[in-house]
Short mmCIF file of C-alpha atoms in Angstrom, two decimals:
data_model
loop_
_atom_site.label_atom_id
_atom_site.label_comp_id
_atom_site.label_asym_id
_atom_site.label_seq_id
_atom_site.Cartn_x
_atom_site.Cartn_y
_atom_site.Cartn_z
CA MET A 43 -0.12 -0.01 -0.06
CA LYS A 44 2.96 2.42 0.82
CA ARG A 45 4.27 1.62 -2.47
CA ILE A 46 1.23 2.27 -4.22
CA ILE A 47 0.73 5.83 -2.39
CA SER A 48 4.37 6.73 -3.18
CA LEU A 49 3.70 6.11 -6.62
CA LEU A 50 0.57 8.21 -6.71
CA LEU A 51 2.46 10.97 -5.21
CA ILE A 52 5.15 10.99 -7.67
CA VAL A 53 2.73 11.02 -10.59
CA SER A 54 0.75 13.88 -8.85
CA ILE A 55 4.27 15.71 -8.58
CA MET A 56 4.99 15.26 -12.00
CA VAL A 57 1.57 16.43 -13.38
CA LEU A 58 1.97 19.64 -11.04
CA CYS A 59 5.52 20.16 -12.43
CA CYS A 60 4.26 19.85 -16.00
CA SER A 61 1.41 22.34 -15.21
CA CYS A 62 3.78 24.82 -13.59
CA GLY A 63 6.04 24.67 -16.65
CA GLY A 64 3.55 26.44 -18.91
CA GLU A 65 0.87 25.47 -21.18
CA LYS A 66 1.35 22.29 -23.22
CA THR A 67 2.33 22.74 -26.74
CA LEU A 68 0.10 20.90 -29.16
CA LYS A 69 1.51 18.37 -31.59
CA LYS A 70 -0.96 18.14 -34.24
CA PRO A 71 -2.32 20.73 -36.97
CA TYR A 72 -4.48 23.66 -35.78
CA SER A 73 -7.49 24.45 -37.97
CA ASP A 74 -10.20 27.08 -37.89
CA SER A 75 -12.86 28.18 -40.15
CA PHE A 76 -14.93 31.52 -40.59
CA ARG A 77 -16.90 33.35 -43.05
CA ALA A 78 -15.67 36.40 -44.67
CA PHE A 79 -15.57 37.98 -48.13
CA ASP A 80 -18.93 36.23 -48.83
CA THR A 81 -17.12 32.84 -48.79
CA MET A 82 -15.87 30.31 -46.24
CA CYS A 83 -12.19 30.92 -45.32
CA SER A 84 -9.94 28.47 -43.30
CA ILE A 85 -6.40 28.72 -41.75
CA THR A 86 -4.39 25.68 -40.70
CA ILE A 87 -1.19 26.13 -38.84
CA TYR A 88 1.25 23.28 -38.81
CA ASP A 89 3.50 24.80 -36.25
CA HIS A 90 3.62 23.24 -32.58
CA LYS A 91 2.44 26.02 -30.66
CA THR A 92 0.45 26.19 -27.60
CA LEU A 93 -3.49 26.63 -27.63
CA LYS A 94 -3.14 30.18 -26.43
CA GLU A 95 -0.68 31.05 -29.03
CA TYR A 96 -3.13 29.40 -31.77
CA ASN A 97 -5.94 31.50 -30.34
CA ASP A 98 -4.00 34.69 -30.42
CA ILE A 99 -3.14 34.17 -34.09
CA MET A 100 -6.55 33.34 -34.79
CA ARG A 101 -7.88 36.49 -33.18
CA LYS A 102 -5.45 38.53 -35.17
CA VAL A 103 -6.42 36.67 -38.51
CA ARG A 104 -10.13 37.15 -37.73
CA SER A 105 -9.89 40.75 -36.86
CA THR A 106 -7.69 41.28 -39.95
CA CYS A 107 -10.36 39.96 -42.24
CA THR A 108 -13.16 41.73 -40.62
CA LYS A 109 -11.60 44.84 -41.07
CA TYR A 110 -10.90 44.48 -44.68
CA ASP A 111 -14.02 42.72 -45.48
CA TYR A 112 -16.14 45.77 -44.04
CA GLY A 113 -13.81 48.34 -45.58
CA PHE A 114 -13.71 46.73 -49.08
CA ASP A 115 -17.42 45.52 -49.26
CA LYS A 116 -19.54 47.69 -51.68
CA TYR A 117 -22.73 46.43 -50.01
CA THR A 118 -21.69 47.53 -46.42
CA PRO A 119 -23.12 51.31 -46.33
CA SER A 120 -20.22 52.50 -44.01
CA SER A 121 -17.37 50.99 -45.90
CA PHE A 122 -15.07 52.98 -48.08
CA VAL A 123 -16.27 51.30 -51.22
CA SER A 124 -19.71 52.11 -50.57
CA ILE A 125 -19.23 55.57 -49.59
CA PHE A 126 -16.95 56.10 -52.39
CA ASN A 127 -19.52 54.75 -55.09
CA SER A 128 -22.30 56.77 -53.94
CA LYS A 129 -20.16 60.09 -53.92
CA LYS A 130 -17.84 59.35 -56.71
CA HIS A 131 -14.85 60.66 -54.71
CA ASN A 132 -13.34 60.05 -51.24
CA ILE A 133 -10.41 60.41 -49.28
CA ALA A 134 -8.10 57.43 -50.07
CA LYS A 135 -5.49 56.71 -47.70
CA GLY A 136 -3.33 53.77 -46.38
CA ASP A 137 -4.80 50.23 -47.80
CA ASN A 138 -7.75 52.05 -49.66
CA TYR A 139 -5.15 54.29 -51.62
CA GLU A 140 -2.86 51.25 -51.85
CA ILE A 141 -5.66 48.72 -53.42
CA LEU A 142 -6.69 51.41 -55.87
CA LYS A 143 -3.27 52.11 -56.98
CA LYS A 144 -2.50 48.37 -57.59
CA SER A 145 -5.85 48.09 -59.46
CA ILE A 146 -4.79 50.56 -61.91
CA GLU A 147 -1.52 49.02 -62.35
CA TYR A 148 -3.04 45.71 -63.24
CA SER A 149 -5.61 47.28 -65.48
CA GLU A 150 -2.76 48.93 -67.41
CA MET A 151 -0.74 45.75 -67.43
CA THR A 152 -3.90 43.77 -68.86
CA ASN A 153 -4.96 46.57 -71.20
CA GLY A 154 -8.19 46.97 -69.22
CA TYR A 155 -9.17 43.30 -69.22
CA PHE A 156 -8.82 43.44 -65.36
CA ASP A 157 -11.01 46.58 -64.31
CA ILE A 158 -12.51 47.14 -60.91
CA THR A 159 -14.98 49.79 -62.50
CA ILE A 160 -16.79 46.86 -63.73
CA SER A 161 -19.20 47.06 -61.04
CA PRO A 162 -22.25 48.53 -63.05
CA ILE A 163 -22.25 45.60 -65.34
CA VAL A 164 -21.92 43.13 -62.35
CA GLU A 165 -25.01 44.52 -60.78
CA LEU A 166 -26.84 44.60 -64.13
CA TRP A 167 -26.51 40.71 -64.55
CA GLY A 168 -26.69 39.59 -60.90
CA VAL A 169 -24.89 36.47 -61.40
CA ASN A 170 -23.74 36.53 -57.82
CA THR A 171 -27.37 36.99 -56.38
CA ASN A 172 -31.05 35.69 -56.61
CA HIS A 173 -31.74 38.36 -59.08
CA PHE A 174 -29.89 37.09 -62.09
CA LYS A 175 -31.13 38.13 -65.46
CA VAL A 176 -30.07 38.31 -69.02
CA PRO A 177 -30.22 41.99 -69.93
CA ASN A 178 -30.71 43.49 -73.53
CA ASN A 179 -27.88 44.77 -75.48
CA ILE A 180 -29.02 48.36 -75.25
CA LYS A 181 -28.83 48.30 -71.31
CA ILE A 182 -25.55 46.81 -71.51
CA LYS A 183 -24.20 49.47 -73.88
CA GLN A 184 -25.42 52.12 -71.68
CA LEU A 185 -23.66 50.81 -68.75
CA LEU A 186 -20.53 50.24 -70.57
CA ASN A 187 -19.99 53.83 -70.91
CA LYS A 188 -19.44 53.91 -67.30
CA VAL A 189 -16.88 50.97 -67.31
CA ASP A 190 -13.37 52.37 -67.79
CA TYR A 191 -10.61 52.13 -65.09
CA LYS A 192 -8.91 55.33 -66.78
CA GLN A 193 -11.94 57.34 -65.07
CA LEU A 194 -10.51 56.39 -61.62
CA HIS A 195 -7.89 59.02 -60.56
CA LEU A 196 -5.84 59.27 -57.47
CA LYS A 197 -4.14 62.37 -56.35
CA GLU A 198 -2.86 63.50 -52.95
CA HIS A 199 -4.55 60.65 -51.28
CA THR A 200 -7.82 61.24 -52.65
CA ALA A 201 -9.91 59.18 -55.35
CA HIS A 202 -12.41 60.29 -57.75
CA LEU A 203 -14.36 58.75 -60.66
CA THR A 204 -15.13 60.86 -63.82
CA LYS A 205 -17.66 58.95 -65.70
CA GLY A 206 -20.17 58.39 -62.78
CA GLY A 207 -19.06 54.64 -62.41
CA SER A 208 -18.63 52.66 -59.57
CA ILE A 209 -16.06 50.01 -58.33
CA ASP A 210 -15.97 46.50 -57.25
CA LEU A 211 -12.97 45.22 -55.51
CA GLY A 212 -14.16 41.51 -55.82
CA ALA A 213 -11.06 40.36 -58.06
CA ILE A 214 -8.56 41.77 -55.99
CA ALA A 215 -9.49 42.19 -52.60
CA LYS A 216 -9.02 38.51 -51.20
CA GLY A 217 -5.34 38.56 -52.74
CA TYR A 218 -4.61 41.72 -51.01
CA VAL A 219 -6.06 40.55 -47.84
CA THR A 220 -4.13 37.45 -48.19
CA ASP A 221 -0.79 39.39 -48.36
CA LYS A 222 -1.63 41.33 -45.22
CA LEU A 223 -2.25 37.95 -43.30
CA VAL A 224 1.31 36.56 -44.46
CA LYS A 225 2.80 39.60 -42.63
CA VAL A 226 0.61 38.85 -39.52
CA PHE A 227 1.80 35.37 -39.51
CA LYS A 228 5.50 36.21 -40.04
CA ASN A 229 5.07 38.65 -37.15
CA MET A 230 3.61 36.10 -34.92
CA ASN A 231 6.56 33.59 -35.98
CA VAL A 232 4.36 31.07 -37.92
CA LYS A 233 6.69 29.21 -40.14
CA SER A 234 4.24 26.56 -41.59
CA ALA A 235 0.46 27.18 -42.54
CA ILE A 236 -2.00 27.26 -45.31
CA ILE A 237 -4.18 30.31 -45.72
CA ASP A 238 -7.39 29.59 -47.86
CA LEU A 239 -9.68 32.42 -48.52
CA GLY A 240 -12.55 30.86 -50.42
CA GLY A 241 -10.09 29.05 -52.66
CA ASN A 242 -7.37 31.67 -52.64
CA ILE A 243 -4.57 29.56 -51.34
CA TYR A 244 -1.24 30.92 -49.81
CA ALA A 245 1.25 28.38 -48.59
CA ILE A 246 3.50 29.63 -45.79
CA GLY A 247 6.65 27.70 -45.55
CA SER A 248 6.78 23.85 -45.92
CA LYS A 249 5.37 20.75 -44.31
CA ASN A 250 7.69 18.10 -43.09
CA ASN A 251 10.54 19.98 -44.99
CA GLN A 252 8.77 19.34 -48.29
CA PRO A 253 6.70 22.07 -50.16
CA PHE A 254 2.95 21.96 -49.74
CA LYS A 255 0.98 20.39 -52.46
CA VAL A 256 -2.11 22.71 -53.50
CA GLY A 257 -4.66 21.26 -55.75
CA ILE A 258 -5.91 22.70 -59.02
CA ASN A 259 -9.65 21.98 -59.45
CA LYS A 260 -10.85 20.12 -62.56
CA PRO A 261 -13.62 22.91 -64.09
CA PHE A 262 -17.03 21.37 -63.52
CA GLY A 263 -15.39 18.25 -61.96
CA ASN A 264 -17.37 18.39 -58.53
CA GLY A 265 -13.99 18.68 -56.60
CA GLU A 266 -11.92 16.35 -58.63
CA LEU A 267 -8.46 17.59 -59.04
CA ILE A 268 -6.87 18.10 -62.52
CA GLY A 269 -3.30 18.78 -61.11
CA THR A 270 -1.32 19.88 -58.09
CA VAL A 271 1.25 22.83 -57.65
CA LYS A 272 4.33 22.64 -55.15
CA ALA A 273 3.91 25.67 -53.16
CA LYS A 274 6.41 27.20 -50.42
CA ASP A 275 5.68 30.90 -49.56
CA THR A 276 3.66 31.40 -52.57
CA SER A 277 0.07 31.75 -53.67
CA VAL A 278 -2.04 29.63 -55.76
CA ILE A 279 -5.14 31.64 -57.10
CA THR A 280 -7.49 30.56 -59.64
CA ALA A 281 -10.41 32.33 -61.60
CA GLY A 282 -12.81 29.97 -63.35
CA ILE A 283 -16.15 30.14 -65.13
CA TYR A 284 -17.23 27.01 -63.18
CA GLN A 285 -16.70 28.79 -59.75
CA ARG A 286 -20.08 30.93 -59.65
CA TYR A 287 -22.26 30.86 -62.48
CA LYS A 288 -25.91 30.87 -63.62
CA GLU A 289 -27.28 28.56 -66.27
CA LYS A 290 -30.11 29.50 -68.49
CA ASN A 291 -31.52 27.24 -71.63
CA GLY A 292 -28.21 25.41 -71.61
CA LYS A 293 -25.92 28.28 -71.54
CA ILE A 294 -23.63 29.18 -68.68
CA TYR A 295 -23.22 32.59 -67.43
CA SER A 296 -20.06 33.37 -65.30
CA HIS A 297 -19.67 35.67 -62.71
CA ILE A 298 -16.50 36.88 -64.32
CA MET A 299 -17.48 39.75 -66.52
CA ASP A 300 -15.74 41.19 -69.70
CA PRO A 301 -15.07 44.89 -69.41
CA LYS A 302 -14.92 45.05 -73.16
CA THR A 303 -18.25 43.51 -74.01
CA GLY A 304 -20.38 44.07 -70.80
CA LYS A 305 -21.18 40.36 -70.79
CA PRO A 306 -19.95 37.42 -68.81
CA VAL A 307 -16.59 35.96 -69.97
CA ASP A 308 -17.31 33.64 -72.93
CA ASN A 309 -13.87 32.38 -74.74
CA ASP A 310 -11.67 29.37 -75.09
CA LEU A 311 -10.94 29.15 -71.20
CA ASN A 312 -12.44 27.19 -68.14
CA SER A 313 -9.87 28.76 -65.69
CA VAL A 314 -6.63 30.07 -65.15
CA THR A 315 -4.50 29.69 -61.95
CA VAL A 316 -1.82 31.99 -61.23
CA ILE A 317 1.34 31.11 -59.18
CA SER A 318 3.06 33.99 -57.28
CA LYS A 319 4.44 35.07 -54.02
CA ASP A 320 2.27 38.08 -54.26
CA ALA A 321 -1.26 37.05 -53.80
CA THR A 322 -2.37 40.57 -54.78
CA VAL A 323 -1.08 40.18 -58.31
CA ALA A 324 -2.14 36.37 -58.51
CA ASP A 325 -5.89 37.42 -57.74
CA ALA A 326 -5.88 40.12 -60.31
CA LEU A 327 -4.01 38.54 -63.05
CA SER A 328 -5.90 35.33 -62.71
CA THR A 329 -9.05 37.18 -63.59
CA GLY A 330 -7.40 39.39 -66.18
CA PHE A 331 -5.97 36.58 -68.01
CA MET A 332 -9.34 34.45 -67.74
CA VAL A 333 -11.00 37.47 -69.62
CA MET A 334 -8.11 37.81 -72.23
CA GLY A 335 -8.38 34.00 -73.25
CA LEU A 336 -5.77 31.62 -73.99
CA ASN A 337 -3.39 33.31 -76.45
CA GLU A 338 -3.34 36.73 -75.43
CA GLY A 339 -3.31 35.76 -71.67
CA MET A 340 -0.84 33.28 -72.36
CA ALA A 341 1.59 35.77 -73.97
CA LEU A 342 1.23 38.30 -71.10
CA ALA A 343 1.63 35.54 -68.38
CA ASN A 344 5.04 34.57 -70.09
CA LYS A 345 6.13 38.12 -70.32
CA THR A 346 5.30 39.02 -66.68
CA ASN A 347 7.82 38.61 -64.07
CA ASN A 348 7.63 36.43 -60.85
CA ILE A 349 4.55 34.57 -61.87
CA GLU A 350 3.57 31.31 -63.41
CA ALA A 351 0.13 30.21 -64.87
CA VAL A 352 -1.87 27.41 -65.61
CA PHE A 353 -4.44 27.95 -68.54
CA ILE A 354 -7.32 25.16 -68.62
CA ASP A 355 -9.22 25.32 -71.98
CA LYS A 356 -12.81 24.55 -73.00
CA ASP A 357 -11.62 20.74 -73.34
CA ASN A 358 -9.87 20.69 -69.85
CA LYS A 359 -6.46 20.48 -71.54
CA LEU A 360 -3.76 22.30 -69.56
CA HIS A 361 -1.50 24.79 -70.86
CA LEU A 362 1.44 25.93 -69.05
CA THR A 363 3.90 29.07 -68.99
CA ASP A 364 7.44 28.52 -70.03
CA GLY A 365 8.72 28.42 -66.48
CA LEU A 366 6.39 25.54 -65.62
CA LYS A 367 7.47 23.67 -68.74
CA GLN A 368 10.99 23.45 -67.57
CA GLU A 369 12.68 20.44 -66.03
CA GLY A 370 11.93 20.12 -62.39
CA ARG A 371 8.78 21.92 -62.89
CA GLU A 372 6.68 22.63 -59.91
CA ILE A 373 3.23 21.20 -61.18
CA ILE A 374 2.13 17.64 -61.32
CA ILE A 375 -0.62 16.76 -63.95
CA LYS A 376 -3.07 14.29 -62.91
#
């Protein structure tokens, strides 16, 4: 009996010592999901940290996403974008100025195929809403007069629109926020994680000393993968007609609008995936390339530094930029 009591005392002391030594480090990945930017977002951290550290990180992640979700959402009355669209001018400082400046840069780069002033056309079609309709060409032409990135002027931290248009940051906001979250993770000493903002993926570091494998969905494949990308400290972002669309009389109407025609994109592509350490440029260019079509999009992708891209045509055939064709390429085709 004394031996048993002695053993129990030893175990009790060991438990107390472990408790006094600090919170226990968790050995398994930590995941959390939440809704933001009108989609489901998830974070998976592979570093071994304490539960308190995980919770601190996620509080910062959630607060960062909430901040930008409210600020960039055109349907939130108090947001920068909503006020800007109603007044056609506004003070634009900090992040608001930065994202508008980048938007103009990518519009110029893509010759206007990426254009945040597409908002009137987006509203007209309502593909992302329960009020989808196929408008007549007269109405499309009228609203196209308000679509032109060159009407957006930035000067001395102010912004204004000269054609009475409005902006929609849906094709760049999640990429921009992803880059902000990467900085948050680095500041909080996170070395291995996956950021997933509604399919906009960023791989921080590696997993078990190997690059992460990020899947590329087969368009209209019900979640089936058509390939995987090896990713380390890089984003993998896809724009595709299969992601959000409406179907009427056997025709698919994508949520991605063509600023040149005022209609849902309808060309030789099903999707474009852009791979870049800069998630903002990956988000914007995936849309720009998607609207441009295979030949023009591929030509620009191959001329653009620090990105690679995977184009998937209407037959679900993959077309790779030159850098991905080289030996030791970072994509595995299924």
